[in-house]
Amino acid sequence: MEIPLLDLKAQYEPIKEEIIAATLEVYESQRFILGPKVEEFERRIAAYTQVKYAVGVSSGTDALLISLMSAGIGPGDLILTSPYTFFSTAGSIARLGATPVFVDIDSRTYNIDPERLEKRISTLSARERSRLKAIIPVHLFGQCADMDDITAIARSLGMLIIEDAAQAIGAEYMSSDGSLKRAGSMGDYGCFSFFPSKNLGSFGDGGMVTTNDEEAFQRLKIMRVHGAHPKYYHRIIGGNFRVDALQAAILLIKFNYLEEWTEKRRGNACTYRELFATQGIEGIELPSENKGRHIYNQFVIRIDQGRDELKRYLTDQGIGCEIYYPVPLHVQECFRCLGYRPEDFPVALEAAAKTIALPIYPELRYEQIKYIVGKIGSFCKRTM
Ligand SMILES: *Cc1c(COP(=O)(O)O)cnc(C)c1O
C-alpha cells in the first residue's frame, strides 16, 4: 500500500470546482495585490482566531519578521525561543540583528519548557536581562505551548510575546482559569503560515499576523507595503510583505472546510491510539495531549532505539514519514557563532534523534492507519 505523508490531491479533488470558480473571479477582477478577497480572508481569520485584527502577509516567515519589526526588535536585543522548531522562528530573529536565546523543550510536548525558561533567565546577567525584549513560543505540531506560565514570566520582565502559531491554526489552550484560548490570540502577535503542508494550506506561500492591539495593527498594515503611509511617504521602513488576492480567494474556500479537516485529523489521532493499544506495541511513545485542543498538524511518535531504521523500513513499505526536525537550531552551522554546545539542550537533541512523523492528513482512511500501525508493530517485534 502507498500512503503519502500528506495527500493534497485527495484534499483538492472534492473542492476543485469551487476553487476554480474562486480563482476565475480573481482573474476577471484583475486585482491581484491585496484588495477585497484579502480583507474578507483577514476578517474570517480574525474571527476564527478570536482576535480583533488580522493582517495577511506573504508567508509564515514574513509574519514572524514583520511582527518583530513592528515590535522594534533590532541589534542588541535578545529574544527567547525554542531550539526545536522550523528554522525561520530563529532565522527571523537573526535577520534583524537580534540574538536568539534558546531554551530547552518539554520532553512530553516538544514545546518550550517554562521551568527551564525561568532557570535560563536566572543565569543571565542584569545587563543581559535588560536586553530581553520578547519571547517566541512555538505551538509545535499543532499543540499550544504552556501559555499561562510563559505569559507570567514574559510580563514580569516586560517582554513581548510573539506566538509562532504556524502549525497551530485553530489549536486551543486551556488556561488555568478553565477558559479555552485559540492559538494566536494569547500573545501580542500571532503568526500563521499557509504553506501547503499546514492545516490550512494555500497554492503557494502565504501567512497572517493576528493582534488585539490597534496600533500594532495599523503599523503592520503600513509595514506590509514598505512602510508607506500615505503611498510614497515613508516614516518607517517596511518591506513587500503582501499576500496575493489569488491565495486569499483559494484560502477562503478551503477555510470553510478547516474545522471538518481538523476534526478528522483528531479522529485519526484517536484511531492511532486505539490501534497502538490493541496491538500491544511496546517501545513507542505516542504524542501527549494537554487539555485544550491539539490540531495535529503532525502526528509525531518517539522510538527509543532504531528511529532511522524505522524510517527506512516504513519508506520501503510505501509509508510516507518525516523527521521534524533532524538538527536542532542551536547546532545549526549558521548559529555556531552563538557558542552553544550540542549538549546544552539535551531534550531537543533527544527529540531530534528519536522522533518521526506519521501520516495524519484528514483524508487518511482507517485501513491505511491500520496498515501503518501493523507495519510499525512488525518492525518493533523484529528489532526486539
Ligand atoms: C511553517 C513554519 C514557519 C514558516 O512558515 P512559511 O510560511 O513556510 O514561511 C514558521 N514556523 C513554524 C513553526 C513553521 O512550522
Tab-separated table of C-alpha atoms and ligand atoms in Angstrom:
chain	number	residue	atom	x	y	z
A	1	MET	CA	0.000	0.000	0.000
A	2	GLU	CA	1.253	3.503	-0.872
A	3	ILE	CA	0.426	6.077	1.792
A	4	PRO	CA	1.956	9.523	1.402
A	5	LEU	CA	2.801	11.682	4.429
A	6	LEU	CA	0.305	14.220	3.104
A	7	ASP	CA	-2.163	13.779	0.229
A	8	LEU	CA	-3.024	17.213	-1.129
A	9	LYS	CA	-4.579	15.770	-4.290
A	10	ALA	CA	-7.165	13.943	-2.182
A	11	GLN	CA	-7.997	17.228	-0.475
A	12	TYR	CA	-8.234	19.142	-3.767
A	13	GLU	CA	-10.407	16.681	-5.699
A	14	PRO	CA	-13.774	17.241	-3.919
A	15	ILE	CA	-13.411	21.059	-3.808
A	16	LYS	CA	-11.838	21.549	-7.229
A	17	GLU	CA	-14.860	23.223	-8.856
A	18	GLU	CA	-15.252	25.722	-6.021
A	19	ILE	CA	-11.586	26.616	-6.082
A	20	ILE	CA	-11.503	27.094	-9.820
A	21	ALA	CA	-14.575	29.344	-9.671
A	22	ALA	CA	-12.977	31.452	-6.922
A	23	THR	CA	-9.741	31.874	-8.843
A	24	LEU	CA	-11.640	32.787	-12.015
A	25	GLU	CA	-13.282	35.599	-10.099
A	26	VAL	CA	-9.849	36.996	-9.315
A	27	TYR	CA	-8.775	36.656	-12.951
A	28	GLU	CA	-11.845	38.557	-14.052
A	29	SER	CA	-11.298	41.290	-11.477
A	30	GLN	CA	-7.618	41.647	-12.455
A	31	ARG	CA	-6.958	42.750	-8.862
A	32	PHE	CA	-4.032	40.657	-7.722
A	33	ILE	CA	-2.495	42.546	-4.831
A	34	LEU	CA	-4.406	42.801	-1.518
A	35	GLY	CA	-7.988	44.005	-2.171
A	36	PRO	CA	-11.409	42.674	-1.123
A	37	LYS	CA	-10.569	38.938	-1.071
A	38	VAL	CA	-7.639	39.549	1.236
A	39	GLU	CA	-9.756	41.758	3.509
A	40	GLU	CA	-12.500	39.165	3.696
A	41	PHE	CA	-9.977	36.450	4.485
A	42	GLU	CA	-8.439	38.624	7.219
A	43	ARG	CA	-11.863	39.088	8.813
A	44	ARG	CA	-12.531	35.351	8.755
A	45	ILE	CA	-9.183	34.501	10.331
A	46	ALA	CA	-9.519	37.219	12.985
A	47	ALA	CA	-12.932	35.857	13.996
A	48	TYR	CA	-11.748	32.248	13.931
A	49	THR	CA	-8.670	33.044	15.980
A	50	GLN	CA	-10.720	35.188	18.380
A	51	VAL	CA	-8.706	38.365	17.935
A	52	LYS	CA	-9.625	41.877	16.867
A	53	TYR	CA	-7.280	42.224	13.900
A	54	ALA	CA	-5.519	40.156	11.275
A	55	VAL	CA	-3.085	41.200	8.544
A	56	GLY	CA	-2.421	38.928	5.570
A	57	VAL	CA	1.259	38.625	4.687
A	58	SER	CA	3.491	36.807	2.232
A	59	SER	CA	4.438	33.786	4.391
A	60	GLY	CA	4.683	32.472	7.928
A	61	THR	CA	8.306	33.516	7.961
A	62	ASP	CA	7.347	37.053	6.971
A	63	ALA	CA	4.631	37.032	9.646
A	64	LEU	CA	7.391	36.453	12.213
A	65	LEU	CA	9.696	39.000	10.594
A	66	ILE	CA	7.110	41.775	10.320
A	67	SER	CA	5.947	41.157	13.903
A	68	LEU	CA	9.500	41.508	15.185
A	69	MET	CA	9.969	44.635	13.042
A	70	SER	CA	6.712	46.076	14.325
A	71	ALA	CA	7.913	45.399	17.874
A	72	GLY	CA	11.057	47.401	17.095
A	73	ILE	CA	13.423	44.453	17.512
A	74	GLY	CA	16.984	45.055	16.311
A	75	PRO	CA	20.681	44.684	17.070
A	76	GLY	CA	21.478	44.072	20.728
A	77	ASP	CA	18.068	42.643	21.566
A	78	LEU	CA	17.739	39.141	22.997
A	79	ILE	CA	14.751	37.011	22.010
A	80	LEU	CA	13.938	33.800	23.856
A	81	THR	CA	12.732	30.845	21.817
A	82	SER	CA	12.861	27.088	21.278
A	83	PRO	CA	15.772	25.307	19.570
A	84	TYR	CA	13.354	22.627	18.351
A	85	THR	CA	11.284	24.271	15.629
A	86	PHE	CA	11.342	25.147	11.962
A	87	PHE	CA	14.349	27.292	11.096
A	88	SER	CA	12.523	30.532	10.436
A	89	THR	CA	11.499	31.026	14.080
A	90	ALA	CA	15.107	31.829	14.931
A	91	GLY	CA	16.129	32.887	11.425
A	92	SER	CA	13.810	35.880	11.515
A	93	ILE	CA	15.293	36.993	14.854
A	94	ALA	CA	18.842	36.807	13.495
A	95	ARG	CA	17.917	38.551	10.236
A	96	LEU	CA	17.078	41.665	12.242
A	97	GLY	CA	20.447	41.606	14.011
A	98	ALA	CA	18.898	40.420	17.269
A	99	THR	CA	20.089	37.296	19.079
A	100	PRO	CA	18.024	34.146	19.622
A	101	VAL	CA	18.397	32.828	23.174
A	102	PHE	CA	17.411	29.177	23.158
A	103	VAL	CA	15.640	27.365	25.977
A	104	ASP	CA	15.209	23.600	26.016
A	105	ILE	CA	11.844	21.934	25.461
A	106	ASP	CA	9.476	19.784	27.482
A	107	SER	CA	10.072	16.128	26.563
A	108	ARG	CA	6.345	15.404	26.501
A	109	THR	CA	5.042	18.202	24.302
A	110	TYR	CA	8.233	19.337	22.491
A	111	ASN	CA	7.275	22.917	23.353
A	112	ILE	CA	9.448	25.360	25.281
A	113	ASP	CA	9.667	24.332	28.939
A	114	PRO	CA	8.607	27.134	31.326
A	115	GLU	CA	10.777	25.769	34.160
A	116	ARG	CA	13.860	25.796	32.001
A	117	LEU	CA	12.809	29.215	30.760
A	118	GLU	CA	12.889	30.603	34.289
A	119	LYS	CA	16.187	28.894	35.025
A	120	ARG	CA	17.728	30.238	31.817
A	121	ILE	CA	16.640	33.782	32.626
A	122	SER	CA	18.087	33.476	36.140
A	123	THR	CA	21.531	32.667	34.686
A	124	LEU	CA	21.582	35.899	32.648
A	125	SER	CA	23.380	38.967	33.969
A	126	ALA	CA	21.346	42.043	34.882
A	127	ARG	CA	22.597	43.684	31.706
A	128	GLU	CA	21.566	40.762	29.560
A	129	ARG	CA	18.217	40.621	31.252
A	130	SER	CA	17.602	44.257	30.367
A	131	ARG	CA	18.179	43.319	26.719
A	132	LEU	CA	15.463	40.631	26.753
A	133	LYS	CA	12.750	42.061	24.526
A	134	ALA	CA	10.467	39.235	23.546
A	135	ILE	CA	9.757	35.547	23.636
A	136	ILE	CA	8.574	33.446	20.699
A	137	PRO	CA	6.783	30.349	21.981
A	138	VAL	CA	6.145	27.849	19.184
A	139	HIS	CA	2.950	25.791	19.228
A	140	LEU	CA	4.733	22.816	17.740
A	141	PHE	CA	2.939	20.132	15.725
A	142	GLY	CA	-0.412	21.821	16.476
A	143	GLN	CA	-0.418	21.893	20.279
A	144	CYS	CA	-0.182	25.116	22.263
A	145	ALA	CA	2.833	25.875	24.421
A	146	ASP	CA	2.255	26.397	28.141
A	147	MET	CA	0.998	29.946	27.757
A	148	ASP	CA	-0.046	30.662	31.363
A	149	ASP	CA	3.495	30.229	32.673
A	150	ILE	CA	5.114	31.790	29.628
A	151	THR	CA	2.859	34.846	29.865
A	152	ALA	CA	3.528	35.284	33.582
A	153	ILE	CA	7.295	35.159	33.023
A	154	ALA	CA	7.163	37.445	29.989
A	155	ARG	CA	5.016	40.053	31.692
A	156	SER	CA	7.136	40.084	34.853
A	157	LEU	CA	10.109	41.086	32.685
A	158	GLY	CA	8.222	43.412	30.336
A	159	MET	CA	8.775	41.153	27.354
A	160	LEU	CA	6.509	40.967	24.328
A	161	ILE	CA	5.042	37.623	23.286
A	162	ILE	CA	5.053	36.634	19.628
A	163	GLU	CA	3.313	33.306	19.123
A	164	ASP	CA	4.647	31.127	16.333
A	165	ALA	CA	1.304	29.530	15.503
A	166	ALA	CA	2.384	28.455	12.009
A	167	GLN	CA	1.417	24.840	12.757
A	168	ALA	CA	-1.460	25.611	15.097
A	169	ILE	CA	-4.412	27.296	13.398
A	170	GLY	CA	-7.492	26.502	15.498
A	171	ALA	CA	-5.478	24.921	18.331
A	172	GLU	CA	-6.817	25.718	21.797
A	173	TYR	CA	-5.066	26.223	25.086
A	174	MET	CA	-6.851	25.537	28.343
A	175	SER	CA	-5.933	28.279	30.736
A	176	SER	CA	-5.714	27.580	34.486
A	177	ASP	CA	-8.959	29.571	34.891
A	178	GLY	CA	-10.664	26.939	32.714
A	179	SER	CA	-11.127	29.107	29.642
A	180	LEU	CA	-10.151	27.906	26.164
A	181	LYS	CA	-7.981	30.240	24.139
A	182	ARG	CA	-7.109	29.998	20.492
A	183	ALA	CA	-3.525	29.888	19.253
A	184	GLY	CA	-2.549	33.343	18.057
A	185	SER	CA	-4.854	35.169	20.493
A	186	MET	CA	-2.730	34.952	23.637
A	187	GLY	CA	0.354	36.983	22.779
A	188	ASP	CA	0.951	40.471	21.400
A	189	TYR	CA	1.280	38.993	17.926
A	190	GLY	CA	0.215	35.653	16.478
A	191	CYS	CA	1.967	34.336	13.378
A	192	PHE	CA	0.358	31.898	10.960
A	193	SER	CA	1.559	30.173	7.813
A	194	PHE	CA	-0.473	28.914	4.873
A	195	PHE	CA	2.373	26.879	3.413
A	196	PRO	CA	0.755	23.910	1.600
A	197	SER	CA	1.659	21.403	4.343
A	198	LYS	CA	-0.090	23.352	7.123
A	199	ASN	CA	-3.654	22.505	8.119
A	200	LEU	CA	-4.910	25.443	6.047
A	201	GLY	CA	-2.607	25.486	3.037
A	202	SER	CA	-2.540	27.824	0.053
A	203	PHE	CA	-1.448	27.129	-3.518
A	204	GLY	CA	1.891	28.754	-2.813
A	205	ASP	CA	3.088	30.902	0.080
A	206	GLY	CA	1.025	32.974	2.467
A	207	GLY	CA	0.807	33.999	6.103
A	208	MET	CA	-1.097	36.074	8.637
A	209	VAL	CA	-0.383	38.155	11.714
A	210	THR	CA	-3.063	38.456	14.378
A	211	THR	CA	-3.194	41.027	17.165
A	212	ASN	CA	-5.566	42.712	19.588
A	213	ASP	CA	-3.564	45.937	19.603
A	214	GLU	CA	-4.971	48.530	17.246
A	215	GLU	CA	-1.696	50.464	16.984
A	216	ALA	CA	0.212	47.317	16.105
A	217	PHE	CA	-2.469	46.506	13.526
A	218	GLN	CA	-2.094	49.892	11.819
A	219	ARG	CA	1.712	49.610	11.891
A	220	LEU	CA	1.640	46.090	10.406
A	221	LYS	CA	-0.564	47.249	7.544
A	222	ILE	CA	1.862	50.083	6.781
A	223	MET	CA	4.957	47.889	7.140
A	224	ARG	CA	3.453	45.349	4.761
A	225	VAL	CA	3.685	47.935	1.965
A	226	HIS	CA	7.266	49.138	2.536
A	227	GLY	CA	6.232	51.402	5.411
A	228	ALA	CA	4.432	53.719	3.008
A	229	HIS	CA	1.706	55.915	4.540
A	230	PRO	CA	0.312	57.589	2.543
A	231	LYS	CA	1.654	55.991	-0.613
A	232	TYR	CA	5.211	57.160	-1.407
A	233	TYR	CA	5.700	58.724	2.043
A	234	HIS	CA	7.813	56.675	4.443
A	235	ARG	CA	8.133	57.426	8.123
A	236	ILE	CA	9.162	53.844	8.816
A	237	ILE	CA	10.902	51.130	6.825
A	238	GLY	CA	8.871	48.071	5.947
A	239	GLY	CA	9.028	45.594	3.110
A	240	ASN	CA	6.964	43.848	0.491
A	241	PHE	CA	5.087	41.506	2.799
A	242	ARG	CA	1.828	41.296	0.846
A	243	VAL	CA	-0.299	38.231	0.281
A	244	ASP	CA	-1.775	37.596	-3.169
A	245	ALA	CA	-5.505	38.001	-3.809
A	246	LEU	CA	-5.405	34.619	-5.561
A	247	GLN	CA	-4.142	32.904	-2.426
A	248	ALA	CA	-6.775	34.667	-0.325
A	249	ALA	CA	-9.516	33.523	-2.742
A	250	ILE	CA	-8.326	29.912	-2.539
A	251	LEU	CA	-7.863	30.060	1.224
A	252	LEU	CA	-11.382	31.467	1.684
A	253	ILE	CA	-12.781	28.342	0.031
A	254	LYS	CA	-10.544	25.985	1.972
A	255	PHE	CA	-11.286	27.800	5.224
A	256	ASN	CA	-14.907	26.549	5.025
A	257	TYR	CA	-13.568	23.015	5.478
A	258	LEU	CA	-10.946	23.726	8.111
A	259	GLU	CA	-12.989	22.637	11.132
A	260	GLU	CA	-14.060	19.427	9.421
A	261	TRP	CA	-10.462	18.679	8.422
A	262	THR	CA	-9.213	19.422	11.921
A	263	GLU	CA	-11.741	17.062	13.485
A	264	LYS	CA	-10.743	14.374	11.002
A	265	ARG	CA	-7.098	14.795	11.952
A	266	ARG	CA	-8.081	14.487	15.610
A	267	GLY	CA	-10.129	11.404	14.802
A	268	ASN	CA	-7.135	9.854	13.032
A	269	ALA	CA	-5.027	10.512	16.126
A	270	CYS	CA	-7.635	8.616	18.192
A	271	THR	CA	-7.574	5.741	15.731
A	272	TYR	CA	-3.778	5.548	16.006
A	273	ARG	CA	-4.038	5.459	19.810
A	274	GLU	CA	-6.655	2.685	19.761
A	275	LEU	CA	-4.730	0.570	17.281
A	276	PHE	CA	-1.403	1.004	19.060
A	277	ALA	CA	-3.102	-0.022	22.308
A	278	THR	CA	-4.971	-3.050	20.936
A	279	GLN	CA	-1.869	-4.334	19.165
A	280	GLY	CA	0.155	-4.037	22.362
A	281	ILE	CA	3.110	-2.408	20.611
A	282	GLU	CA	5.886	-1.572	23.057
A	283	GLY	CA	8.724	0.896	22.850
A	284	ILE	CA	6.737	3.590	21.043
A	285	GLU	CA	5.656	6.798	22.731
A	286	LEU	CA	2.612	8.462	21.191
A	287	PRO	CA	2.077	12.247	21.199
A	288	SER	CA	0.945	13.555	24.564
A	289	GLU	CA	-2.171	15.691	24.612
A	290	ASN	CA	-2.697	18.512	27.055
A	291	LYS	CA	-6.149	19.777	27.914
A	292	GLY	CA	-7.352	22.067	25.167
A	293	ARG	CA	-7.266	21.136	21.504
A	294	HIS	CA	-4.364	19.631	19.598
A	295	ILE	CA	-4.948	20.120	15.872
A	296	TYR	CA	-2.354	17.558	14.739
A	297	ASN	CA	-0.522	19.335	12.001
A	298	GLN	CA	1.872	16.476	12.651
A	299	PHE	CA	1.472	13.176	14.489
A	300	VAL	CA	4.908	12.595	15.950
A	301	ILE	CA	5.884	9.411	17.738
A	302	ARG	CA	9.062	8.622	19.651
A	303	ILE	CA	11.039	5.411	19.496
A	304	ASP	CA	13.992	4.819	21.816
A	305	GLN	CA	16.032	2.636	19.502
A	306	GLY	CA	16.310	2.455	15.745
A	307	ARG	CA	14.467	5.557	14.588
A	308	ASP	CA	16.447	5.802	11.350
A	309	GLU	CA	15.906	2.090	10.640
A	310	LEU	CA	12.184	2.588	11.242
A	311	LYS	CA	12.153	5.468	8.772
A	312	ARG	CA	13.863	3.328	6.134
A	313	TYR	CA	11.541	0.414	6.863
A	314	LEU	CA	8.353	2.490	6.580
A	315	THR	CA	9.607	4.158	3.399
A	316	ASP	CA	10.281	0.705	1.900
A	317	GLN	CA	6.727	-0.319	2.825
A	318	GLY	CA	5.344	2.688	0.923
A	319	ILE	CA	4.549	4.729	4.029
A	320	GLY	CA	5.449	8.422	3.938
A	321	CYS	CA	7.167	9.696	7.070
A	322	GLU	CA	9.486	12.535	8.004
A	323	ILE	CA	11.827	13.737	10.725
A	324	TYR	CA	10.784	17.079	12.257
A	325	TYR	CA	13.486	18.194	12.920
A	326	PRO	CA	16.754	16.291	12.476
A	327	VAL	CA	19.036	19.163	13.541
A	328	PRO	CA	18.046	21.441	16.450
A	329	LEU	CA	18.700	25.099	15.798
A	330	HIS	CA	21.427	25.552	18.438
A	331	VAL	CA	23.654	23.141	16.495
A	332	GLN	CA	22.982	24.616	13.049
A	333	GLU	CA	26.165	25.801	11.398
A	334	CYS	CA	24.879	29.350	10.896
A	335	PHE	CA	24.317	29.703	14.653
A	336	ARG	CA	27.744	28.358	15.644
A	337	CYS	CA	28.722	31.944	16.443
A	338	LEU	CA	26.214	31.875	19.329
A	339	GLY	CA	28.536	29.473	21.138
A	340	TYR	CA	26.142	26.676	22.096
A	341	ARG	CA	27.324	23.115	22.624
A	342	PRO	CA	25.066	20.285	21.416
A	343	GLU	CA	24.563	19.021	24.995
A	344	ASP	CA	23.239	22.407	26.147
A	345	PHE	CA	19.739	21.277	25.170
A	346	PRO	CA	19.587	17.518	25.728
A	347	VAL	CA	15.820	17.234	25.354
A	348	ALA	CA	15.857	18.881	21.928
A	349	LEU	CA	18.773	16.679	20.879
A	350	GLU	CA	16.969	13.575	22.018
A	351	ALA	CA	13.775	14.564	20.214
A	352	ALA	CA	15.761	15.152	17.033
A	353	ALA	CA	17.246	11.658	17.338
A	354	LYS	CA	14.182	9.663	18.345
A	355	THR	CA	11.045	11.129	16.782
A	356	ILE	CA	9.303	10.530	13.480
A	357	ALA	CA	6.103	11.972	11.973
A	358	LEU	CA	3.458	9.638	10.524
A	359	PRO	CA	0.644	10.445	8.052
A	360	ILE	CA	-2.294	12.174	9.829
A	361	TYR	CA	-3.986	14.110	6.989
A	362	PRO	CA	-7.816	14.327	7.056
A	363	GLU	CA	-8.428	12.031	4.069
A	364	LEU	CA	-6.405	9.184	5.629
A	365	ARG	CA	-8.606	6.076	5.916
A	366	TYR	CA	-8.970	3.583	8.739
A	367	GLU	CA	-7.422	0.725	6.731
A	368	GLN	CA	-4.439	2.910	5.956
A	369	ILE	CA	-3.855	3.715	9.628
A	370	LYS	CA	-4.249	0.030	10.417
A	371	TYR	CA	-1.641	-0.808	7.785
A	372	ILE	CA	0.786	1.782	9.204
A	373	VAL	CA	0.363	0.601	12.796
A	374	GLY	CA	0.677	-3.023	11.666
A	375	LYS	CA	3.974	-2.287	9.943
A	376	ILE	CA	5.308	-0.442	12.985
A	377	GLY	CA	4.284	-3.453	15.085
A	378	SER	CA	6.223	-5.817	12.804
A	379	PHE	CA	9.228	-3.512	12.956
A	380	CYS	CA	9.193	-3.389	16.757
A	381	LYS	CA	8.919	-7.174	17.058
A	382	ARG	CA	11.736	-7.632	14.569
A	383	THR	CA	14.131	-5.386	16.422
A	384	MET	CA	13.324	-6.651	19.896
B	1	LIG	C1	5.976	26.582	8.511
B	1	LIG	C2	6.555	27.235	9.691
B	1	LIG	C3	7.065	28.544	9.653
B	1	LIG	C4	7.270	29.311	8.379
B	1	LIG	O1	6.185	29.430	7.562
B	1	LIG	P1	6.385	29.675	5.984
B	1	LIG	O2	5.029	30.049	5.525
B	1	LIG	O3	6.886	28.417	5.398
B	1	LIG	O4	7.372	30.793	5.805
B	1	LIG	C5	7.489	29.115	10.830
B	1	LIG	N1	7.443	28.441	11.989
B	1	LIG	C6	6.990	27.179	12.070
B	1	LIG	C7	6.952	26.504	13.393
B	1	LIG	C8	6.543	26.536	10.922
B	1	LIG	O5	6.113	25.267	11.006
